[in-house]
Each structure stands twice: as C-alpha cells, then as structure tokens.
Coordinates of C-alpha atoms in Angstrom, one line a residue:
M1 CA -98.0 81.8 21.6
A2 CA -98.6 85.1 23.7
E3 CA -96.4 83.2 26.4
R4 CA -93.5 82.6 24.1
I5 CA -93.7 86.3 22.9
A6 CA -93.7 87.6 26.5
A7 CA -90.9 85.4 27.4
E8 CA -88.7 86.5 24.5
T9 CA -89.3 90.2 25.0
E10 CA -88.0 90.1 28.5
V11 CA -84.8 88.4 27.5
G12 CA -82.0 90.3 26.1
V13 CA -83.3 93.7 26.4
G14 CA -81.6 96.1 28.7
C15 CA -81.1 99.7 29.3
G16 CA -78.9 100.1 26.3
H17 CA -75.6 100.9 27.7
G18 CA -74.4 97.3 28.7
G19 CA -75.2 97.6 32.4
K20 CA -78.2 97.0 34.5
G21 CA -80.3 99.9 35.5
G22 CA -83.1 100.5 37.8
G23 CA -85.7 99.5 34.9
D24 CA -84.0 96.2 34.4
I25 CA -84.1 95.5 38.1
A26 CA -87.7 96.3 38.4
L27 CA -88.4 94.3 35.3
A28 CA -86.6 91.3 36.9
D29 CA -88.5 91.7 40.0
G30 CA -91.9 91.7 38.2
R31 CA -92.4 95.5 39.2
F32 CA -93.5 96.5 35.7
E33 CA -95.0 100.1 36.4
E34 CA -91.8 100.8 38.1
A35 CA -89.7 99.5 35.2
V36 CA -91.9 101.7 32.9
R37 CA -91.0 104.8 34.9
A38 CA -87.3 103.9 35.0
F39 CA -86.9 103.3 31.4
G40 CA -89.0 106.2 30.6
R41 CA -86.7 108.4 32.5
A42 CA -83.8 106.7 30.7
R43 CA -85.4 107.4 27.5
D44 CA -85.9 111.1 28.2
A45 CA -82.1 111.4 29.1
R46 CA -81.1 109.3 26.1
R47 CA -83.2 111.3 23.9
T48 CA -81.6 114.5 25.0
A49 CA -78.1 113.1 24.4
F50 CA -79.1 112.0 20.9
D51 CA -80.8 115.4 20.1
R52 CA -77.5 117.1 21.0
N53 CA -75.4 114.7 18.8
P54 CA -77.7 113.1 16.2
A55 CA -74.6 112.1 14.4
S56 CA -73.5 109.7 17.2
M57 CA -74.2 106.1 16.5
A58 CA -73.8 105.4 20.2
A59 CA -76.3 107.8 21.2
A60 CA -78.9 106.4 18.6
R61 CA -78.0 102.9 19.7
D62 CA -78.6 103.6 23.2
L63 CA -81.9 105.4 22.7
G64 CA -83.1 102.7 20.4
E65 CA -82.3 100.1 23.1
T66 CA -84.1 102.0 25.8
L67 CA -86.9 102.2 23.5
A68 CA -86.8 98.5 23.0
S69 CA -86.9 98.0 26.6
L70 CA -90.0 100.2 27.0
G71 CA -91.7 98.3 24.2
A72 CA -90.8 95.0 25.9
V73 CA -92.4 96.0 29.1
A74 CA -95.6 97.5 27.6
L75 CA -96.0 94.3 25.6
R76 CA -95.5 92.3 28.7
I77 CA -98.2 94.2 30.6
G78 CA -100.6 93.9 27.7
R79 CA -100.2 97.5 26.3
V80 CA -99.7 96.3 22.9
E81 CA -100.5 99.7 21.1
V82 CA -97.9 101.4 23.3
A83 CA -95.4 98.5 22.5
L84 CA -95.8 99.2 18.9
R85 CA -95.2 102.8 19.1
H86 CA -92.0 102.2 21.0
L87 CA -90.8 99.5 18.8
E88 CA -91.5 101.4 15.7
E89 CA -89.5 104.3 16.8
N90 CA -86.6 101.9 17.9
L91 CA -86.9 100.5 14.3
A92 CA -86.6 103.9 12.6
L93 CA -83.5 104.7 14.7
H94 CA -81.9 101.4 13.8
A95 CA -82.9 101.7 10.1
A96 CA -81.4 105.1 9.9
M97 CA -78.0 103.7 11.4
A98 CA -78.0 100.8 8.9
E99 CA -78.5 103.2 6.0
R100 CA -75.6 105.5 7.0
P101 CA -72.7 105.2 4.5
G102 CA -70.3 102.5 5.5
A103 CA -72.7 101.0 8.1
A104 CA -70.9 98.1 9.9
G105 CA -72.5 94.7 10.3
A106 CA -73.5 95.6 13.8
A107 CA -75.7 98.3 12.5
L108 CA -77.4 96.0 10.2
R109 CA -77.8 93.5 13.0
G110 CA -79.3 96.0 15.1
H111 CA -81.8 96.8 12.2
A112 CA -82.7 93.2 12.0
S113 CA -83.1 92.8 15.6
A114 CA -85.4 95.9 15.8
L115 CA -87.4 94.2 13.1
D116 CA -87.7 91.0 14.9
R117 CA -88.9 93.0 18.2
L118 CA -91.5 94.8 16.1
A119 CA -92.8 91.7 14.5
N120 CA -93.3 90.1 17.7
A121 CA -95.3 93.0 18.9
Q122 CA -97.3 92.8 15.7
L123 CA -97.9 89.2 16.3
A124 CA -99.0 89.9 19.8
S125 CA -101.5 92.6 18.5
G126 CA -103.2 89.8 16.2
N127 CA -101.6 91.2 13.0
S128 CA -100.0 88.0 11.6
T129 CA -99.7 89.5 8.0
A130 CA -97.7 92.4 9.2
A131 CA -95.6 90.3 11.5
L132 CA -94.6 87.8 8.7
A133 CA -93.7 90.7 6.3
T134 CA -91.5 92.2 9.1
F135 CA -89.9 89.0 9.9
E136 CA -89.2 88.5 6.1
R137 CA -87.4 91.9 6.2
S138 CA -85.3 90.9 9.0
L139 CA -84.5 87.6 7.1
A140 CA -83.4 89.5 4.1
I141 CA -81.1 91.7 6.2
R142 CA -79.6 88.5 7.8
T143 CA -79.3 86.8 4.6
A144 CA -77.3 89.8 3.0
L145 CA -74.9 89.7 6.2
G146 CA -74.5 86.0 5.5
E147 CA -73.5 86.5 2.0
R148 CA -70.9 89.0 3.3
D149 CA -69.4 86.6 5.8
P150 CA -70.8 83.0 5.1
E151 CA -68.8 81.3 7.5
G152 CA -69.3 83.5 10.5
P153 CA -70.7 81.8 13.6
T154 CA -72.7 84.9 14.4
T155 CA -74.3 85.0 10.9
L156 CA -75.0 81.4 10.8
D157 CA -76.7 81.5 14.3
E158 CA -78.7 84.6 13.3
L159 CA -79.9 83.0 9.8
A160 CA -81.2 80.0 11.9
D161 CA -83.0 82.3 14.3
A162 CA -84.6 84.2 11.5
H163 CA -85.9 80.9 9.9
E164 CA -87.1 79.7 13.3
Q165 CA -89.1 83.0 13.6
L166 CA -90.6 82.6 10.3
A167 CA -91.5 78.9 11.1
S168 CA -93.3 79.8 14.4

C-alpha cells in the first residue's frame, strides 16, 4: 500500500505552471532534499504573487500545485506530518476557488484532486477513517460534476478513478 501511495504522489505533480522546474528535475533524479528546497523557493515566490493578488485564480492554483508538490516530496521521504500540512493548505486553496461564484468545472476538479492527495497522505499516516471520509468528499464532487456533464469523457474517467480510490 505504501509503495502505491508513494508512486501515485510522484506522478502528475509539478511546479504548478505547466512546465518543469528545478524541483521536478531533482524529484525525477531522486534528489529529494534538493527538490524540497526548490519547491520551497517556488512556494515562497508563488505565495508572494498570491498575496499580491488573492483574487487571481491562476495565482491560487499555482500556489496550490506547488504546495501539492511539496506534500508529494514530503510523503515520498517519509515526512508524513509535513506532507499533511502542505496538502491541507493546498486543499484550503482549492476549496476556496471551488466556492467562488461561478466556479468552473476545472475549479471543482482541482478541489476533488486536492482531496485525493490529502486522502493518500492520511492513508499513509495510518488514518484510514479520515482517508475514507476525504475520498468520499472527492467522490461527491466528481458525482456532482458527472451530473452536470454525464457523457463527458473526463467526468466518466474521474468517476471511475474515484470509485477505484474508495475500493483500494
């Protein structure tokens, strides 16, 4: 189980802007402490950008993704409590974006993904009860998205993934 969680946390997490940065490269090379430092510097810069413009969805998303990267690295190197802190902050940002009036499906998907990341860390910490509740919250969001666009391929794939998370 721990191996699966570690593998999932290193896939699909990047520096938040669509490109590969120093943290991503260090992570891919297995240089975890260097990745932590690089993502930490990115987090500080992104937090500054977000603090300057908290209404910016892009700034919030980028900060959230960098926090997710920090959480993934922390989880990978066994710093579960640190991972939980980063992933809880990531979730708070994504939840706030999803609650904004007129939030698009992408904001809701981001919220569900943040819940999945946190649930994986909760599972790694041994708190399966919290992980199950968090996965169920993610499933509820994905189900609501599915009701909006029941034939959408992304929606169907995400619903299948959410059900698989609950089964594992």
